[in-house]
Coordinates of C-alpha atoms in Angstrom, one line a residue:
Chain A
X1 CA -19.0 -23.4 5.0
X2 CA -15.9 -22.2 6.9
X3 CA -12.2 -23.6 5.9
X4 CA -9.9 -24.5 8.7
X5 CA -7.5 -21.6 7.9
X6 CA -4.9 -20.6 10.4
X7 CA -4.5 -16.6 10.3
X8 CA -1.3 -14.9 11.0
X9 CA -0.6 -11.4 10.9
X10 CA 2.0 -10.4 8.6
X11 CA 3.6 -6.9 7.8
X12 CA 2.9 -7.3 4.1
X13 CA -0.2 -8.0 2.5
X14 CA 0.8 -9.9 -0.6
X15 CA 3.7 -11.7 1.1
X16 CA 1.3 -12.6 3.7
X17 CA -1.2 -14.5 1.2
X18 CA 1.5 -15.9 0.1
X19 CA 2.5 -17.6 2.8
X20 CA -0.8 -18.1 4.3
X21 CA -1.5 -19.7 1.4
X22 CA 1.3 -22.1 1.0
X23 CA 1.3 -22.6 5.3
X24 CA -2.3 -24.1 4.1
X25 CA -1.2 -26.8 2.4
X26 CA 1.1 -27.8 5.1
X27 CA 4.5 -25.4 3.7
X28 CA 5.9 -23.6 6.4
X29 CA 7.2 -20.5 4.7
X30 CA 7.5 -17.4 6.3
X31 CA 6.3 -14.1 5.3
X32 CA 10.2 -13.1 5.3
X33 CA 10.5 -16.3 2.6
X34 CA 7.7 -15.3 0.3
X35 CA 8.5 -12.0 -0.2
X36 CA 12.4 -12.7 -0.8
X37 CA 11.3 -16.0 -2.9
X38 CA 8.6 -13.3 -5.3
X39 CA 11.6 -10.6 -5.5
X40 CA 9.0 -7.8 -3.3
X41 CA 11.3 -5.2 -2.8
X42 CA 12.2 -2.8 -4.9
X43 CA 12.3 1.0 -5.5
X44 CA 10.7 3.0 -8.1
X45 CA 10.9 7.2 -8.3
X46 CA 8.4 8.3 -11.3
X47 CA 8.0 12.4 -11.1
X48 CA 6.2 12.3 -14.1
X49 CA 3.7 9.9 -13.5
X50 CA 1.3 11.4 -10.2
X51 CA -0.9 10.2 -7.8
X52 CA -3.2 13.0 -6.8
X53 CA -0.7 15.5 -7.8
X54 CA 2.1 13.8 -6.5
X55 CA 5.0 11.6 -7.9
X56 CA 5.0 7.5 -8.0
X57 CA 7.1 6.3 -5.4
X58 CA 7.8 2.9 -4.9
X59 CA 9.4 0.4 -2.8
X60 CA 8.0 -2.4 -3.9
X61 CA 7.6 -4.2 -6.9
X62 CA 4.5 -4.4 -9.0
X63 CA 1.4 -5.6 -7.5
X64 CA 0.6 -9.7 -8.1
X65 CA 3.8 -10.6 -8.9
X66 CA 5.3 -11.8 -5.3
X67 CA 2.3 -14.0 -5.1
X68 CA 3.2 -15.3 -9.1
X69 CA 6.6 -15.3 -8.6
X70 CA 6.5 -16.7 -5.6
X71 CA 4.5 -19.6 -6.9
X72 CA 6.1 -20.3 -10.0
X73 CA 9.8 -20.7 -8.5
X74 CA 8.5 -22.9 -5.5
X75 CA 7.0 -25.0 -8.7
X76 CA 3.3 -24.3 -7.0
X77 CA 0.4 -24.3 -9.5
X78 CA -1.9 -21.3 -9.2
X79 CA -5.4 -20.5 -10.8
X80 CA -6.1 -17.1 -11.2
X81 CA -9.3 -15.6 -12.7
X82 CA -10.8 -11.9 -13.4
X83 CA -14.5 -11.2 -13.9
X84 CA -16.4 -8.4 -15.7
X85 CA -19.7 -9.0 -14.2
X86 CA -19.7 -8.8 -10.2
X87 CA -22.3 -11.8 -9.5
X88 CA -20.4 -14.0 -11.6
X89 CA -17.6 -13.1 -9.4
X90 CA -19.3 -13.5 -6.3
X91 CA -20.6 -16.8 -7.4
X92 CA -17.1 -18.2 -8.6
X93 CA -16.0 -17.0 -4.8
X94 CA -18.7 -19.2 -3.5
X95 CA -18.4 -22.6 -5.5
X96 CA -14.5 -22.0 -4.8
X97 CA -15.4 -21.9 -0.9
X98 CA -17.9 -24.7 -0.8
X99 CA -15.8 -26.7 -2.9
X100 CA -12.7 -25.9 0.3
X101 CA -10.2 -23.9 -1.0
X102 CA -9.2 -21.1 0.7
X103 CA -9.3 -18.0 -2.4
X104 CA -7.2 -14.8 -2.4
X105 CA -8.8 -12.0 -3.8
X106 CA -7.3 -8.7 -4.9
X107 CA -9.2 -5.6 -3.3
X108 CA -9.8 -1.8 -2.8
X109 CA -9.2 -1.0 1.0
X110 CA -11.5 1.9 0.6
X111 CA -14.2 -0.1 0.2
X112 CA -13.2 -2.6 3.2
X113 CA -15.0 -1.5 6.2
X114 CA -13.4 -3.5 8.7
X115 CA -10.1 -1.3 7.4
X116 CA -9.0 1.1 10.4
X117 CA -10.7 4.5 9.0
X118 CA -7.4 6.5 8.9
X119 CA -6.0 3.8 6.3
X120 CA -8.9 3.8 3.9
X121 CA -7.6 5.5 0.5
X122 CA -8.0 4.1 -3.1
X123 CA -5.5 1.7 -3.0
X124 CA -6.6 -1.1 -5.5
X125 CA -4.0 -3.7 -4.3
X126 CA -4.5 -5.0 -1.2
X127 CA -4.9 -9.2 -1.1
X128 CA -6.9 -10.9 1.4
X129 CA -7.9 -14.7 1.9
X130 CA -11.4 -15.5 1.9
X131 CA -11.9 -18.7 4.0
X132 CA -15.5 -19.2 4.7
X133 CA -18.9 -17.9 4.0
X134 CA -21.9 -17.8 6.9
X135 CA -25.0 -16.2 4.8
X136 CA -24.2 -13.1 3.5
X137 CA -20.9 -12.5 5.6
X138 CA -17.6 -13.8 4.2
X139 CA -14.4 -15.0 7.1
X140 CA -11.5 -13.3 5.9
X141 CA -7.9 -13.2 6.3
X142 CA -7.2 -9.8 6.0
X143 CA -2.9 -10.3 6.6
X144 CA -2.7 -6.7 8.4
X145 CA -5.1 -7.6 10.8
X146 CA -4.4 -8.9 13.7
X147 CA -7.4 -11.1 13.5
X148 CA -9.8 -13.3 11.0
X149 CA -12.6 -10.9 10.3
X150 CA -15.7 -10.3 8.7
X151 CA -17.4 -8.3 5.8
X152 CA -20.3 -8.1 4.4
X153 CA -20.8 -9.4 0.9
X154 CA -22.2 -6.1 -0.6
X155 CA -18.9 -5.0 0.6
X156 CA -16.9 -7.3 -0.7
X157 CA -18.2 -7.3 -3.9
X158 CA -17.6 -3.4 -4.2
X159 CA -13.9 -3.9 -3.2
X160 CA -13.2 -6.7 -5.6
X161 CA -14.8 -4.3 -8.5
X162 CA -13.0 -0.8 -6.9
X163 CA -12.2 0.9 -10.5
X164 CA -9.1 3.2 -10.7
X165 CA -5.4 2.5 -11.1
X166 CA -4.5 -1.2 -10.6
X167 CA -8.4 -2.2 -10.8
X168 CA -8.6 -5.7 -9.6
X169 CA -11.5 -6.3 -12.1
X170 CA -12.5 -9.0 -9.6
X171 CA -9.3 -11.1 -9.7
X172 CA -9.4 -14.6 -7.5
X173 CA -6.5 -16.7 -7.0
X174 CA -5.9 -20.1 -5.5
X175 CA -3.2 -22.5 -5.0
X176 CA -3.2 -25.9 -7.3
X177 CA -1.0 -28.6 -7.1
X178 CA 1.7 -27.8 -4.6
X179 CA 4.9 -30.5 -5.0
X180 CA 5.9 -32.4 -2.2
X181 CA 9.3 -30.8 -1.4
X182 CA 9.8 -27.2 -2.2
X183 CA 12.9 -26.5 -4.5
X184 CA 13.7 -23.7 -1.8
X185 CA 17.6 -23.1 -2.6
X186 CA 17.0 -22.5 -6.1
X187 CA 13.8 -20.3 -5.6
X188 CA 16.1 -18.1 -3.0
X189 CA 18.5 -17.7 -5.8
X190 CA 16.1 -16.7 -7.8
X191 CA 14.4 -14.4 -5.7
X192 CA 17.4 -12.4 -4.8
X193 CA 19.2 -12.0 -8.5
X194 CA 16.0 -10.4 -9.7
X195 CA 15.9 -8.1 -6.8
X196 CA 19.9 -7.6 -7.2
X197 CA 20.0 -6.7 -10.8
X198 CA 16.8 -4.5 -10.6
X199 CA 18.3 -2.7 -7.7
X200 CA 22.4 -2.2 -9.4
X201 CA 22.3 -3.2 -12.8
X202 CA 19.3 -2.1 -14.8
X203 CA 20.6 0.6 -17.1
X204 CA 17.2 3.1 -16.1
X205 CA 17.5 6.3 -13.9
X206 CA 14.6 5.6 -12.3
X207 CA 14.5 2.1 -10.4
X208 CA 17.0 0.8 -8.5
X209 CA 19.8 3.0 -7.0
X210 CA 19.7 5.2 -9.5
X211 CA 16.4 5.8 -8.9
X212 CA 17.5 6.6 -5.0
X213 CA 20.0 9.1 -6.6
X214 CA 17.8 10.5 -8.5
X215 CA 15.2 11.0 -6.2
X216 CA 17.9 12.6 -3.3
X217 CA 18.5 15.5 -6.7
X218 CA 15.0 16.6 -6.7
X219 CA 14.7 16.2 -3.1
X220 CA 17.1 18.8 -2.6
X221 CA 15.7 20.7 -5.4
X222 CA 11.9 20.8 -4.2
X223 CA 12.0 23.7 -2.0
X224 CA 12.9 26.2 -4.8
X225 CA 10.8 24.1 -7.4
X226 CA 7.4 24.1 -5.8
X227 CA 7.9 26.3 -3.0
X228 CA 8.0 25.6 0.8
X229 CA 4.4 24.1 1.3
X230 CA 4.2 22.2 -1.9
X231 CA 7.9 20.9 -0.7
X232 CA 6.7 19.5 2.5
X233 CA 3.9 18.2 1.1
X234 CA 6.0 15.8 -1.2
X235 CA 8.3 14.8 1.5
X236 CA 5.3 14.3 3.6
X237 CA 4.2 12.0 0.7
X238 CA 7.8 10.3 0.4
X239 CA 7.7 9.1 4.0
X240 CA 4.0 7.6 3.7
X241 CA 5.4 5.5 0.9
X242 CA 8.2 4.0 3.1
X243 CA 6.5 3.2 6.2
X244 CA 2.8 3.6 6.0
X245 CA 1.2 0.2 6.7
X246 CA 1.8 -2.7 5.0
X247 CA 5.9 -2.0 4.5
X248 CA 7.2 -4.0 8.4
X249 CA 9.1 -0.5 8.4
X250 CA 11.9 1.2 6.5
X251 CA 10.3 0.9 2.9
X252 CA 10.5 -3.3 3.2
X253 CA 14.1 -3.6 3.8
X254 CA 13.8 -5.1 7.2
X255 CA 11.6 -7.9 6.3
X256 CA 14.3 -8.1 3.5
X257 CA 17.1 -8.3 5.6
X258 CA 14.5 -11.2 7.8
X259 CA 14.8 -13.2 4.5
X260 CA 18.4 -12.7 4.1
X261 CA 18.9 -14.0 7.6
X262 CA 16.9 -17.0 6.6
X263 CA 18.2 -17.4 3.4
X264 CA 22.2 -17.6 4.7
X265 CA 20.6 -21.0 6.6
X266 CA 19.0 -21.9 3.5
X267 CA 22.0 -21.5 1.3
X268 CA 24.3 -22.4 3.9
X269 CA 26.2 -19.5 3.2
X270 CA 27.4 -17.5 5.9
X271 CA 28.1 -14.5 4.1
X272 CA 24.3 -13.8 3.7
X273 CA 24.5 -13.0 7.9
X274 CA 26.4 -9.7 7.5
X275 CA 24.8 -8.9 4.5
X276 CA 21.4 -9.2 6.5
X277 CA 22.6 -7.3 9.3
X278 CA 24.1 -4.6 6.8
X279 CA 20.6 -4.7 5.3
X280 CA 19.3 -3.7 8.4
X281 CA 21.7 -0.8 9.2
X282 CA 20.6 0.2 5.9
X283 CA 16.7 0.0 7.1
X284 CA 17.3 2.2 10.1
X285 CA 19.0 5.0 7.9
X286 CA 15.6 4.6 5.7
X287 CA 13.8 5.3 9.5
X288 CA 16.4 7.9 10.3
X289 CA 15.5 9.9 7.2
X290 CA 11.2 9.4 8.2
X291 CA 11.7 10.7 11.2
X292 CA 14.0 13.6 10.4
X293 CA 11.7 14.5 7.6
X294 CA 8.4 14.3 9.0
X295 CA 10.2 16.4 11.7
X296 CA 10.7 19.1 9.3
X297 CA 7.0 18.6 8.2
X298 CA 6.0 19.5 11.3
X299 CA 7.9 22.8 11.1
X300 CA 10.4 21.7 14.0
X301 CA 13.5 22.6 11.5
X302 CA 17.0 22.2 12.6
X303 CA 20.5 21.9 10.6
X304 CA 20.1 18.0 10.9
X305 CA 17.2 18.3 8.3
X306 CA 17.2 20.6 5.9
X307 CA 16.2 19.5 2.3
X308 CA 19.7 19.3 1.5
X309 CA 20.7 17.3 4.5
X310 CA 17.6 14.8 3.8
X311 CA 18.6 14.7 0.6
X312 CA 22.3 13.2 1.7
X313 CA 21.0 10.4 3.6
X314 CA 18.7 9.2 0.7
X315 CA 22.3 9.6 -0.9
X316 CA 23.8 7.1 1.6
X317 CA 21.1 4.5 1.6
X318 CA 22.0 4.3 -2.2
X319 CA 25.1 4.2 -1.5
X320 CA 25.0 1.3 0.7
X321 CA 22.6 -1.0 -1.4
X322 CA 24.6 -0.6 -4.3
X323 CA 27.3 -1.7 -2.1
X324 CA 24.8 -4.7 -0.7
X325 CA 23.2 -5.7 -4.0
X326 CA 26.6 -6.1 -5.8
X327 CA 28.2 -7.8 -2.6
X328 CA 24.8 -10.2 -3.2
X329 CA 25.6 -10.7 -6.7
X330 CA 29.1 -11.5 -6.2
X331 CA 28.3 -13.8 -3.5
X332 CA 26.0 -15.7 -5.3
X333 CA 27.9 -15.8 -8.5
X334 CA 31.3 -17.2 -6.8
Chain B
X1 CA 16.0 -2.1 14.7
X2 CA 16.1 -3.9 17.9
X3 CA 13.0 -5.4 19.2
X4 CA 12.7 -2.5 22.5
X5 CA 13.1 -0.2 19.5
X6 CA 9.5 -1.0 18.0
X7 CA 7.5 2.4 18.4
X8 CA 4.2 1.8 20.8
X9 CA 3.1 5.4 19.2
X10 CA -0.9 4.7 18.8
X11 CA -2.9 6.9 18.0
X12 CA -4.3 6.6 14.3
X13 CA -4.5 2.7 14.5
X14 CA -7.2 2.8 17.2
X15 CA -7.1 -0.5 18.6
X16 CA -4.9 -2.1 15.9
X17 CA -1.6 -3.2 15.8
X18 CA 0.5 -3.4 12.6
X19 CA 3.6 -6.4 12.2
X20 CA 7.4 -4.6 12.6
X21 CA 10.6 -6.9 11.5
X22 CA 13.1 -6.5 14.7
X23 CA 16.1 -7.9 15.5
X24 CA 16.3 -9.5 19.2
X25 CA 19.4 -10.1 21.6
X26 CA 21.2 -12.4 18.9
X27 CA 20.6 -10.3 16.0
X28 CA 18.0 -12.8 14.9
X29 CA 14.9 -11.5 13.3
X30 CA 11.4 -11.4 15.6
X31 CA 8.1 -10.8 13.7
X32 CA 7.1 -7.6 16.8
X33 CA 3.5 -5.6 17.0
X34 CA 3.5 -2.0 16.9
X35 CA 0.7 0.6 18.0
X36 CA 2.0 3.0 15.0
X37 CA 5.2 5.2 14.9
X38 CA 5.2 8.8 15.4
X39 CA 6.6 9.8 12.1
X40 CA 4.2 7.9 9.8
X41 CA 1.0 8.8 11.9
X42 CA 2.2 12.1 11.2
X43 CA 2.2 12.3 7.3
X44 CA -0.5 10.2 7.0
X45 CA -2.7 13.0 9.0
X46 CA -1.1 15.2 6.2
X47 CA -2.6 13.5 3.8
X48 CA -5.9 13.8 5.4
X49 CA -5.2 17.7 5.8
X50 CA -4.9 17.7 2.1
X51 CA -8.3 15.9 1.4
X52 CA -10.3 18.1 4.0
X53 CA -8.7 21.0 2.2
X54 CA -10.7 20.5 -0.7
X55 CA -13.2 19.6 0.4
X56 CA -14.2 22.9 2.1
X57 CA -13.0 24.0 -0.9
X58 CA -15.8 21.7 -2.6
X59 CA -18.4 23.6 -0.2
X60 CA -17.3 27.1 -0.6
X61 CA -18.3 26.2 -4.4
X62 CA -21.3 25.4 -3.7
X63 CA -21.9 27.7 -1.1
X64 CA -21.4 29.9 -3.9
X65 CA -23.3 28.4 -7.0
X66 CA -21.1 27.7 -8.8
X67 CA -20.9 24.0 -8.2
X68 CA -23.1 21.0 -8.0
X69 CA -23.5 19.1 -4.6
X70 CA -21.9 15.9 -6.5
X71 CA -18.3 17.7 -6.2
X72 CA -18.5 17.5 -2.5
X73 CA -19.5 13.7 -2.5
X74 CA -16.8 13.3 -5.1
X75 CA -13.5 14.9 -2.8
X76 CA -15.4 13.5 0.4
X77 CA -14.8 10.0 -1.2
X78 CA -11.2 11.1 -2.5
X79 CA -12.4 10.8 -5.8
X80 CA -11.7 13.1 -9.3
X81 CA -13.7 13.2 -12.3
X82 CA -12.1 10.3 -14.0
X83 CA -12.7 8.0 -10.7
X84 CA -15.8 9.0 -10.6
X85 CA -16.2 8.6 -14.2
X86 CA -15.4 5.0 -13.9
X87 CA -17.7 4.3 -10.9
X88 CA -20.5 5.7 -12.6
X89 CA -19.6 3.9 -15.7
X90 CA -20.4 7.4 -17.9
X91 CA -17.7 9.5 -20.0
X92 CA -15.7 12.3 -17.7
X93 CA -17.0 15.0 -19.7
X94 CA -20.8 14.3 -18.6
X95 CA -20.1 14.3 -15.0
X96 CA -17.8 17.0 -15.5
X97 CA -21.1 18.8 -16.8
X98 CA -22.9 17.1 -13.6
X99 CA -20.5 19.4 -11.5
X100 CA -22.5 22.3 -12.7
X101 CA -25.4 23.2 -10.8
X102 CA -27.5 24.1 -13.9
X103 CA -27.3 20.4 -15.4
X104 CA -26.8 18.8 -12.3
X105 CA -30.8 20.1 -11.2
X106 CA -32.2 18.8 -15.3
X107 CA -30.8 15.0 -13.6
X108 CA -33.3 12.4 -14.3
X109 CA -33.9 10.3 -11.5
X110 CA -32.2 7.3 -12.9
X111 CA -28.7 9.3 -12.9
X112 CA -29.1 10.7 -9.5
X113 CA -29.4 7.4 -8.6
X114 CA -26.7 5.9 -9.8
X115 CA -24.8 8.7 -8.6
X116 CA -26.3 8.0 -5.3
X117 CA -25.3 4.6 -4.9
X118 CA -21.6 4.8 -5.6
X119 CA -21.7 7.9 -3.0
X120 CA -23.9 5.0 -0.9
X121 CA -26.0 7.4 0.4
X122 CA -29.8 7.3 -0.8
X123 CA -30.8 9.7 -3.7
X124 CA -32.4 12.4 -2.3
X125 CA -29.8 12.9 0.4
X126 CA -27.4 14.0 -2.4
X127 CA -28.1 17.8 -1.8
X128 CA -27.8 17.1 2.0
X129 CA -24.1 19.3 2.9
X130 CA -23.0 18.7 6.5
X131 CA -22.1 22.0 8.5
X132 CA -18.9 20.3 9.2
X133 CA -17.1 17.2 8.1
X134 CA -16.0 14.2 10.5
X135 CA -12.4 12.6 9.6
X136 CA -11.2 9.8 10.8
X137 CA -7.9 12.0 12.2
X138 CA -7.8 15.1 13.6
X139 CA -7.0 17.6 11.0
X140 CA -6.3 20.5 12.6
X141 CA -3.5 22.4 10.8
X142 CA -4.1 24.4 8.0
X143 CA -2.8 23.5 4.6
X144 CA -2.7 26.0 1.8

């Protein structure tokens, strides 16, 4: 059984579902759309919760909720199951593929072997659409590939039961009823007030520009708190966060600023169009700093990026999205 | 970042190509493929220097006696004792004790195989230690 599914490539992998998903049922929203419409981007700095001995950095919000948000301010219906036993799973995957509905699954890349090697860590969040079965191979839309592909169903299974942090304990997903006309002013508002008040006006040090600032003070400090090596290691860490696959480049604030761009049409509002291109500017500061820093990692050191120098244009980035979010707020408000 | 700006770095993508956001000549947004960017192929092979690092660490253990082969299957697969735990679906103070050589040789059959299968590699070529380990970068630089 194979769904006619039309596969794009997008930078994300949960806004891509997303809008794979909703393209399916004959919605043309863009990547940009879904990830602005679920509130994706955020930022997160948690030095005392680590990852293989290093702290949680995030810029994006937590995994599942574009994809529900998304869906529940468009007024789309979504099913959503999680299994304990693995056939059971697989055989709910099946009778959802026979039956022609195209079924996201959360995953472990590790597990994936169609995953480009380099890529494969335990990373228990990565959605992908399943879209057809021949035998024991499943068709895939895997949204950071270029192309469909397709995996085996011993493999599958193993991803979709990966165990860990963020365990996907087999969860399927799947559109319901979609409405006719998508309520898509109201779901932009939405979208960027949650990602607005996260970012300026939640009263925690850690998310949100605070969380920037706050992350720019240990920055500066990790050279004399761990020690040299230890220091480039968590800067090394820092920039995989922001731009290692999956992000479209500078920790998700370009394809941010793409839904800004498209929400100032949406809103007719033309304010949104500097605030986009501001949101940009503010993206290729977040590239600036990656490429200065993993400069330094490399032991090419120079004034331009010392830790204290790195930790300035984290500094500025904050800096300028306060400015953004607030100007976003206002905008929207008035 | 303007669409000519998109880094064409390769490299640890292979063939692939991952989606930028760009701006093009009118400032409007394009959806652009890049081969990789310098910078982020760069820390990611950090990250990889930090998993080969213990794993030869893993071997020298062995090497020495004073671990069981399982801790080299368990960095090789970027795994600690309470991922493993979970994959093995027993408590992280018995596999803890299955890092010791001494309990890890009294293993029934049934454990090694269980061990076996979430390594996916059949049970009897647990003890087998490669001379040297393939990564899917090239990890070059030392990392203390």
């Amino acid at each position: 059984m194979t769904i006619e599914f039309t596969h794009r490539q997008s930078a994300h992998c949960e806004s891509g579902v997303t809008s794979n998903l909703l393209n399916h049922y004959a919605h043309p929203v863009s990547e940009a759309m879904a990830f602005g419409i679920g509130s994706g981007l955020f930022f997160g700095y948690f030095p005392f919760i680590k990852i293989n001995h290093l702290p949680l950095i995030t810029f994006r919000g937590a995994p599942g909720s574009i994809f529900k948000k998304c869906a529940s301010r468009l007024g789309v219906q979504v099913q959503s199951r999680q299994f304990r036993a693995p056939r059971r799973a697989m055989d709910a995957l099946d009778a959802s593929i026979d039956a022609g509905v195209p079924t996201g699954l959360q995953t472990g890349v590790y597990w994936l072997p169609y995953f480009p090697a380099a890529l494969r860590f335990h990373f228990n969040a990565h959605n992908l659409v399943v879209f057809g079965r021949e035998g024991d191979e499943y068709l895939i839309s895997d949204p950071v590939v270029d192309h469909a592909v397709r995996c085996a169903r011993a493999d599958l299974e193993r991803a979709r039961f990966a165990k860990g942090a963020l365990a996907p304990k087999g969860r399927m997903y799947s559109l319901g009823k979609v409405p006719e006309q998508l309520p898509l002013p109201a779901a932009v508002r939405r979208g960027i007030k949650e990602v607005a008040f996260r970012m300026v006006r939640v009263p925690v040090p850690l998310i949100g520009v605070r969380g920037m600032e706050m992350l720019a003070r240990d920055v500066e400090r990790w050279p004399q708190k761990l020690g040299d090596a230890r220091a480039l290691i968590h800067l090394g860490h820092l920039i995989r966060m922001q731009e290692e696959i999956g992000t479209g480049g500078g920790g998700f604030r370009f394809i941010y600023a793409a839904f800004l761009q498209e929400a100032a049409q949406v809103l007719e509002c033309r304010e949104f169009e500097a605030l986009a291109q501001e949101m940009t500017e503010i993206g290729d500061q977040w590239r600036r700093f990656a490429l200065l820093g993993a400069r330094r990692c490399k032991g090419r050191d120079s004034a331009e990026n010392t830790f204290p120098a790195l930790a300035q244009m984290v500094r500025e980035c904050a800096q300028r999205e306060k400015f953004l979010f607030n100007e976003l707020l206002r905008v929207l408000d008035s | 970042m303007y669409r000519d700006e998109v880094p064409q770095d390769g490299a640890i993508l292979e063939q692939w190509h991952e989606i930028a956001y760009a701006v093009d000549e009118e400032g409007n947004y394009v959806l652009v493929p890049s081969a990789g960017w310098e910078p982020s192929n760069l820390v990611n092979v950090q990250a990889w220097e930090l998993i080969a690092a213990q794993v030869s660490r893993a071997l020298e253990q062995i090497h020495r006696g004073e671990a069981s082969p399982l801790l080299y299957h368990m960095e090789r697969n970027q795994m600690d004792v309470g991922l493993l735990a979970r994959y093995v679906g027993m408590s992280r103070w018995r596999v803890k004790r299955h890092l010791k050589p001494r309990p890890y040789a009294a293993l029934k059959p049934e454990v090694r195989a269980r061990y076996a299968d979430v390594f996916r590699i059949p049970p009897h070529k647990l003890e087998e230690l490669p001379a040297r380990v393939e990564w899917p970068v090239e990890t070059e630089r030392k990392l203390k």
